[in-house]
PDB file of C-alpha atoms in Angstrom:
ATOM      1  CA  MET A 292    -114.328 -96.381  44.213  1.00 35.00           C
ATOM      2  CA  LYS A 293    -111.464 -98.721  43.270  1.00 35.00           C
ATOM      3  CA  ASN A 294    -110.600 -96.513  40.239  1.00 36.00           C
ATOM      4  CA  ILE A 295    -110.477 -93.423  42.473  1.00 32.00           C
ATOM      5  CA  ILE A 296    -108.036 -95.154  44.842  1.00 30.00           C
ATOM      6  CA  ILE A 297    -105.834 -96.251  41.925  1.00 33.00           C
ATOM      7  CA  PHE A 298    -105.887 -92.668  40.592  1.00 35.00           C
ATOM      8  CA  PHE A 299    -104.698 -91.223  43.928  1.00 32.00           C
ATOM      9  CA  VAL A 300    -101.977 -93.874  44.233  1.00 34.00           C
ATOM     10  CA  LEU A 301    -100.813 -92.853  40.772  1.00 37.00           C
ATOM     11  CA  LEU A 302    -100.715 -89.192  41.729  1.00 36.00           C
ATOM     12  CA  ILE A 303     -98.525 -89.980  44.717  1.00 34.00           C
ATOM     13  CA  GLY A 304     -96.186 -92.281  42.760  1.00 39.00           C
ATOM     14  CA  PHE A 305     -95.662 -90.084  39.694  1.00 38.00           C
ATOM     15  CA  GLN A 306     -93.151 -87.303  39.528  1.00 37.00           C
ATOM     16  CA  PHE A 307     -94.907 -84.428  37.812  1.00 37.00           C
ATOM     17  CA  MET A 308     -91.977 -82.059  38.232  1.00 41.00           C
ATOM     18  CA  LYS A 309     -90.660 -81.471  34.751  1.00 49.00           C
ATOM     19  CA  ALA A 310     -91.826 -84.184  32.373  1.00 61.00           C
ATOM     20  CA  GLN A 311     -89.144 -84.749  29.762  1.00 78.00           C
ATOM     21  CA  SER A 312     -89.201 -86.534  26.452  1.00 91.00           C
ATOM     22  CA  PHE A 313     -86.617 -88.035  24.131  1.00 95.00           C
ATOM     23  CA  GLU A 314     -85.106 -85.455  21.764  1.00 95.00           C
ATOM     24  CA  LYS A 315     -83.319 -85.799  18.433  1.00 95.00           C
ATOM     25  CA  THR A 316     -79.542 -85.624  18.874  1.00 93.00           C
ATOM     26  CA  GLU A 317     -76.402 -84.988  16.863  1.00 92.00           C
ATOM     27  CA  MET A 318     -74.145 -86.428  19.605  1.00 93.00           C
ATOM     28  CA  TYR A 319     -74.620 -90.019  18.426  1.00 95.00           C
ATOM     29  CA  ALA A 320     -74.742 -91.629  14.995  1.00 94.00           C
ATOM     30  CA  THR A 321     -74.605 -95.063  13.417  1.00 94.00           C
ATOM     31  CA  THR A 322     -72.328 -96.757  10.941  1.00 93.00           C
ATOM     32  CA  ILE A 323     -73.206 -99.991   9.181  1.00 93.00           C
ATOM     33  CA  ASP A 324     -70.803-102.803   8.332  1.00 93.00           C
ATOM     34  CA  ILE A 325     -72.160-105.324   5.830  1.00 92.00           C
ATOM     35  CA  LYS A 326     -71.310-108.964   6.513  1.00 90.00           C
ATOM     36  CA  GLU A 327     -72.037-111.507   3.798  1.00 87.00           C
ATOM     37  CA  ASN A 328     -73.554-114.593   5.378  1.00 76.00           C
ATOM     38  CA  GLY A 329     -74.355-116.767   2.363  1.00 77.00           C
ATOM     39  CA  LEU A 330     -78.069-116.051   2.653  1.00 73.00           C
ATOM     40  CA  GLN A 331     -80.337-114.003   0.386  1.00 81.00           C
ATOM     41  CA  SER A 332     -79.678-110.785   2.322  1.00 86.00           C
ATOM     42  CA  PRO A 333     -76.481-109.913   4.212  1.00 91.00           C
ATOM     43  CA  THR A 334     -76.242-109.197   7.929  1.00 92.00           C
ATOM     44  CA  TYR A 335     -75.953-105.522   8.856  1.00 94.00           C
ATOM     45  CA  LEU A 336     -73.785-104.725  11.860  1.00 95.00           C
ATOM     46  CA  VAL A 337     -75.098-101.403  13.156  1.00 96.00           C
ATOM     47  CA  ASN A 338     -72.505 -99.565  15.240  1.00 96.00           C
ATOM     48  CA  LEU A 339     -73.705 -96.894  17.645  1.00 96.00           C
ATOM     49  CA  VAL A 340     -70.947 -94.267  17.758  1.00 95.00           C
ATOM     50  CA  ARG A 341     -70.345 -91.072  19.695  1.00 92.00           C
ATOM     51  CA  SER A 342     -70.010 -88.248  17.144  1.00 88.00           C
ATOM     52  CA  GLY A 343     -67.479 -85.443  17.119  1.00 79.00           C
ATOM     53  CA  GLY A 344     -63.761 -85.836  16.520  1.00 74.00           C
ATOM     54  CA  LEU A 345     -62.836 -89.466  16.054  1.00 76.00           C
ATOM     55  CA  PRO A 346     -66.003 -91.570  16.278  1.00 75.00           C
ATOM     56  CA  GLU A 347     -66.054 -93.781  19.358  1.00 88.00           C
ATOM     57  CA  LYS A 348     -67.906 -97.103  18.900  1.00 92.00           C
ATOM     58  CA  LEU A 349     -70.167 -97.733  21.878  1.00 95.00           C
ATOM     59  CA  THR A 350     -71.998-100.924  20.894  1.00 95.00           C
ATOM     60  CA  THR A 351     -73.011-103.036  17.886  1.00 96.00           C
ATOM     61  CA  ILE A 352     -76.428-104.455  16.979  1.00 95.00           C
ATOM     62  CA  ALA A 353     -76.806-107.185  14.316  1.00 94.00           C
ATOM     63  CA  ILE A 354     -79.661-107.054  11.815  1.00 93.00           C
ATOM     64  CA  ASN A 355     -79.766-110.590  10.470  1.00 88.00           C
ATOM     65  CA  ASP A 356     -82.532-110.029   7.911  1.00 85.00           C
ATOM     66  CA  SER A 357     -81.467-106.797   6.232  1.00 87.00           C
ATOM     67  CA  GLU A 358     -83.897-106.981   3.295  1.00 87.00           C
ATOM     68  CA  PRO A 359     -86.818-105.177   5.014  1.00 93.00           C
ATOM     69  CA  PHE A 360     -84.443-102.747   6.827  1.00 93.00           C
ATOM     70  CA  GLU A 361     -85.641 -99.165   6.370  1.00 93.00           C
ATOM     71  CA  ASP A 362     -84.096 -96.617   8.773  1.00 95.00           C
ATOM     72  CA  ILE A 363     -82.512 -95.873  12.158  1.00 96.00           C
ATOM     73  CA  PHE A 364     -83.538 -93.068  14.516  1.00 96.00           C
ATOM     74  CA  ILE A 365     -81.491 -91.957  17.534  1.00 97.00           C
ATOM     75  CA  THR A 366     -82.842 -89.793  20.335  1.00 97.00           C
ATOM     76  CA  THR A 367     -81.642 -89.041  23.859  1.00 97.00           C
ATOM     77  CA  LEU A 368     -83.158 -88.246  27.227  1.00 97.00           C
ATOM     78  CA  GLU A 369     -80.908 -86.096  29.399  1.00 95.00           C
ATOM     79  CA  ASN A 370     -81.084 -86.348  33.199  1.00 93.00           C
ATOM     80  CA  PRO A 371     -83.627 -89.191  33.333  1.00 96.00           C
ATOM     81  CA  GLY A 372     -83.902 -88.993  37.131  1.00 94.00           C
ATOM     82  CA  LEU A 373     -81.797 -92.033  38.022  1.00 94.00           C
ATOM     83  CA  ALA A 374     -78.769 -91.732  40.296  1.00 92.00           C
ATOM     84  CA  GLY A 375     -75.529 -92.209  38.383  1.00 93.00           C
ATOM     85  CA  ILE A 376     -77.172 -91.980  34.926  1.00 95.00           C
ATOM     86  CA  SER A 377     -76.486 -88.846  32.877  1.00 95.00           C
ATOM     87  CA  GLU A 378     -78.606 -89.704  29.825  1.00 96.00           C
ATOM     88  CA  VAL A 379     -80.455 -92.444  27.982  1.00 97.00           C
ATOM     89  CA  ILE A 380     -79.837 -93.184  24.301  1.00 97.00           C
ATOM     90  CA  LYS A 381     -82.789 -94.629  22.402  1.00 97.00           C
ATOM     91  CA  MET A 382     -82.106 -96.299  19.056  1.00 97.00           C
ATOM     92  CA  ASP A 383     -85.087 -97.303  16.894  1.00 97.00           C
ATOM     93  CA  ILE A 384     -84.382 -99.672  14.004  1.00 96.00           C
ATOM     94  CA  GLU A 385     -87.270 -99.736  11.554  1.00 96.00           C
ATOM     95  CA  SER A 386     -88.036-102.518   9.065  1.00 94.00           C
ATOM     96  CA  VAL A 387     -90.974-102.493   6.675  1.00 93.00           C
ATOM     97  CA  THR A 388     -92.836-105.390   5.110  1.00 89.00           C
ATOM     98  CA  CYS A 389     -96.649-105.305   5.110  1.00 89.00           C
ATOM     99  CA  CYS A 390     -96.391-103.435   8.438  1.00 90.00           C
ATOM    100  CA  ALA A 391     -93.641-101.432  10.076  1.00 90.00           C
ATOM    101  CA  GLU A 392     -91.643-103.225  12.755  1.00 93.00           C
ATOM    102  CA  VAL A 393     -89.612-101.031  15.093  1.00 94.00           C
ATOM    103  CA  VAL A 394     -87.082-102.664  17.402  1.00 96.00           C
ATOM    104  CA  THR A 395     -86.020-100.203  20.099  1.00 97.00           C
ATOM    105  CA  TYR A 396     -82.810-100.374  22.100  1.00 97.00           C
ATOM    106  CA  TYR A 397     -82.283 -98.257  25.226  1.00 97.00           C
ATOM    107  CA  PHE A 398     -78.779 -97.564  26.545  1.00 97.00           C
ATOM    108  CA  MET A 399     -78.311 -95.747  29.841  1.00 96.00           C
ATOM    109  CA  VAL A 400     -75.058 -93.770  30.027  1.00 96.00           C
ATOM    110  CA  THR A 401     -73.453 -93.796  33.470  1.00 94.00           C
ATOM    111  CA  ASP A 402     -71.508 -90.883  34.925  1.00 92.00           C
ATOM    112  CA  GLN A 403     -68.375 -92.932  34.062  1.00 91.00           C
ATOM    113  CA  LYS A 404     -69.533 -93.095  30.368  1.00 90.00           C
ATOM    114  CA  LYS A 405     -70.341 -96.837  30.516  1.00 92.00           C
ATOM    115  CA  LEU A 406     -73.466 -98.182  28.803  1.00 94.00           C
ATOM    116  CA  ILE A 407     -76.148-100.199  30.565  1.00 94.00           C
ATOM    117  CA  SER A 408     -78.684-101.687  28.176  1.00 94.00           C
ATOM    118  CA  LEU A 409     -82.286-102.567  28.825  1.00 95.00           C
ATOM    119  CA  PRO A 410     -84.008-105.494  27.084  1.00 94.00           C
ATOM    120  CA  GLU A 411     -85.026-104.529  23.542  1.00 95.00           C
ATOM    121  CA  LEU A 412     -88.670-103.749  22.773  1.00 95.00           C
ATOM    122  CA  THR A 413     -90.458-104.523  19.514  1.00 94.00           C
ATOM    123  CA  ASN A 414     -93.527-102.670  18.238  1.00 92.00           C
ATOM    124  CA  ILE A 415     -95.496-103.594  15.119  1.00 90.00           C
ATOM    125  CA  TYR A 416     -97.393-100.765  13.430  1.00 88.00           C
ATOM    126  CA  CYS A 417    -100.060-101.721  10.910  1.00 88.00           C
ATOM    127  CA  GLU A 418    -102.912 -99.656   9.517  1.00 84.00           C
ATOM    128  CA  ASN A 419    -105.038 -99.722  12.682  1.00 80.00           C
ATOM    129  CA  SER A 420    -102.303 -99.986  15.328  1.00 77.00           C
ATOM    130  CA  ASP A 421    -103.156 -98.080  18.467  1.00 77.00           C
ATOM    131  CA  THR A 422    -100.664 -99.343  21.080  1.00 80.00           C
ATOM    132  CA  ASP A 423     -96.945 -99.321  21.651  1.00 86.00           C
ATOM    133  CA  SER A 424     -94.500-100.362  24.351  1.00 91.00           C
ATOM    134  CA  GLN A 425     -91.728 -98.180  25.722  1.00 93.00           C
ATOM    135  CA  TYR A 426     -89.571 -97.628  28.779  1.00 94.00           C
ATOM    136  CA  THR A 427     -90.501 -94.673  30.941  1.00 93.00           C
ATOM    137  CA  PHE A 428     -87.959 -93.024  33.231  1.00 94.00           C
ATOM    138  CA  PRO A 429     -88.561 -91.103  36.486  1.00 94.00           C
ATOM    139  CA  ASN A 430     -88.422 -87.596  34.938  1.00 93.00           C
ATOM    140  CA  GLN A 431     -90.950 -88.451  32.215  1.00 91.00           C
ATOM    141  CA  LEU A 432     -94.733 -88.317  32.218  1.00 86.00           C
ATOM    142  CA  PHE A 433     -95.962 -91.453  34.041  1.00 84.00           C
ATOM    143  CA  GLY A 434     -92.454 -91.921  35.491  1.00 88.00           C
ATOM    144  CA  ILE A 435     -92.062 -93.413  38.955  1.00 88.00           C
ATOM    145  CA  LYS A 436     -89.330 -92.274  41.322  1.00 90.00           C
ATOM    146  CA  ASN A 437     -86.178 -94.465  41.196  1.00 89.00           C
ATOM    147  CA  LYS A 438     -87.737 -96.917  38.710  1.00 91.00           C
ATOM    148  CA  ILE A 439     -87.643 -97.673  35.014  1.00 93.00           C
ATOM    149  CA  VAL A 440     -91.033 -98.920  33.899  1.00 92.00           C
ATOM    150  CA  GLN A 441     -91.949-100.727  30.729  1.00 91.00           C
ATOM    151  CA  THR A 442     -95.367 -99.455  29.799  1.00 86.00           C
ATOM    152  CA  GLU A 443     -97.857-100.137  27.063  1.00 84.00           C
ATOM    153  CA  THR A 444     -99.769 -97.112  25.823  1.00 77.00           C
ATOM    154  CA  LEU A 445    -103.155 -97.269  24.105  1.00 78.00           C
ATOM    155  CA  TYR A 446    -103.892 -94.260  21.907  1.00 74.00           C
ATOM    156  CA  SER A 447    -107.273 -92.851  20.918  1.00 71.00           C
ATOM    157  CA  GLU A 448    -108.125 -92.197  17.271  1.00 71.00           C
ATOM    158  CA  SER A 449    -106.753 -88.648  17.665  1.00 64.00           C
ATOM    159  CA  THR A 450    -103.387 -90.120  18.843  1.00 66.00           C
ATOM    160  CA  GLU A 451    -103.872 -88.834  22.380  1.00 69.00           C
ATOM    161  CA  ILE A 452    -102.943 -91.163  25.228  1.00 68.00           C
ATOM    162  CA  LYS A 453    -106.050 -93.074  26.226  1.00 65.00           C
ATOM    163  CA  TYR A 454    -104.619 -95.644  28.632  1.00 63.00           C
ATOM    164  CA  VAL A 455    -101.209 -96.572  30.082  1.00 73.00           C
ATOM    165  CA  SER A 456    -100.516 -99.901  31.761  1.00 74.00           C
ATOM    166  CA  LEU A 457     -97.440-101.318  33.441  1.00 72.00           C
ATOM    167  CA  GLN A 458     -95.831-104.315  31.773  1.00 75.00           C
ATOM    168  CA  GLN A 459     -92.708-104.581  33.966  1.00 77.00           C
ATOM    169  CA  SER A 460     -90.566-102.394  36.205  1.00 76.00           C
ATOM    170  CA  PHE A 461     -86.837-102.280  36.858  1.00 75.00           C
ATOM    171  CA  ILE A 462     -84.533-100.792  39.471  1.00 78.00           C
ATOM    172  CA  LEU A 463     -80.969 -99.711  38.727  1.00 78.00           C
ATOM    173  CA  ASN A 464     -78.713-101.336  41.323  1.00 74.00           C
ATOM    174  CA  ASN A 465     -74.930-100.742  41.096  1.00 74.00           C
ATOM    175  CA  ASP A 466     -74.909-100.514  37.277  1.00 71.00           C
ATOM    176  CA  LYS A 467     -77.125-103.609  36.989  1.00 74.00           C
ATOM    177  CA  ILE A 468     -80.806-103.837  36.105  1.00 76.00           C
ATOM    178  CA  ASP A 469     -83.002-105.711  38.597  1.00 73.00           C
ATOM    179  CA  SER A 470     -86.679-106.527  38.055  1.00 73.00           C
ATOM    180  CA  SER A 471     -88.927-104.917  40.618  1.00 64.00           C
ATOM    181  CA  LYS A 472     -91.783-106.964  42.014  1.00 53.00           C
ATOM    182  CA  SER A 473     -93.979-104.275  43.530  1.00 46.00           C
ATOM    183  CA  THR A 474     -95.197-101.521  41.257  1.00 47.00           C
ATOM    184  CA  ALA A 475     -98.742-101.001  40.060  1.00 49.00           C
ATOM    185  CA  LEU A 476     -99.530 -98.587  37.273  1.00 48.00           C
ATOM    186  CA  THR A 477    -102.775 -98.101  35.464  1.00 48.00           C
ATOM    187  CA  GLY A 478    -103.894 -94.750  34.166  1.00 47.00           C
ATOM    188  CA  TYR A 479    -106.535 -93.267  31.913  1.00 44.00           C
TER     189      TYR A 479
END
């Protein structure tokens, strides 16, 4: 009975309008400045830039251990369903040793073109990895109205979503991120 109640609460809380996903983009790119630091591998300063015309640097991320660095992927989510936010930029920085480590940065773009960043997320993918963490926005599957939720997804062997659980939720408040204390999310 408890699972049925949780399921109905989820149905009420989710926005099933038009579930969106992050899409590959040409609007943003990265440049890398190499900074010698006297260690075995240099520091990479990864600049997120707006493409087109003269590149506009938006932010810089430092990769202190550049030896296992592999690749960078940039995707965007337009109209995430948050007031004052026109899009979300997602930047995945992948490093490979015995497993792949992906550090993900999320930047929300305000209507005034300012960036608001969320805390970075790190996922480790080894041979039998079946979970990952991500931020979910209101207009996405499992999104909750007016909230940004950090979820952990468990995948089945066929890579279908098996289980989603809430790790933390946030509310956007005057261009600042506030932790929310009252959101429950569990779904199968």
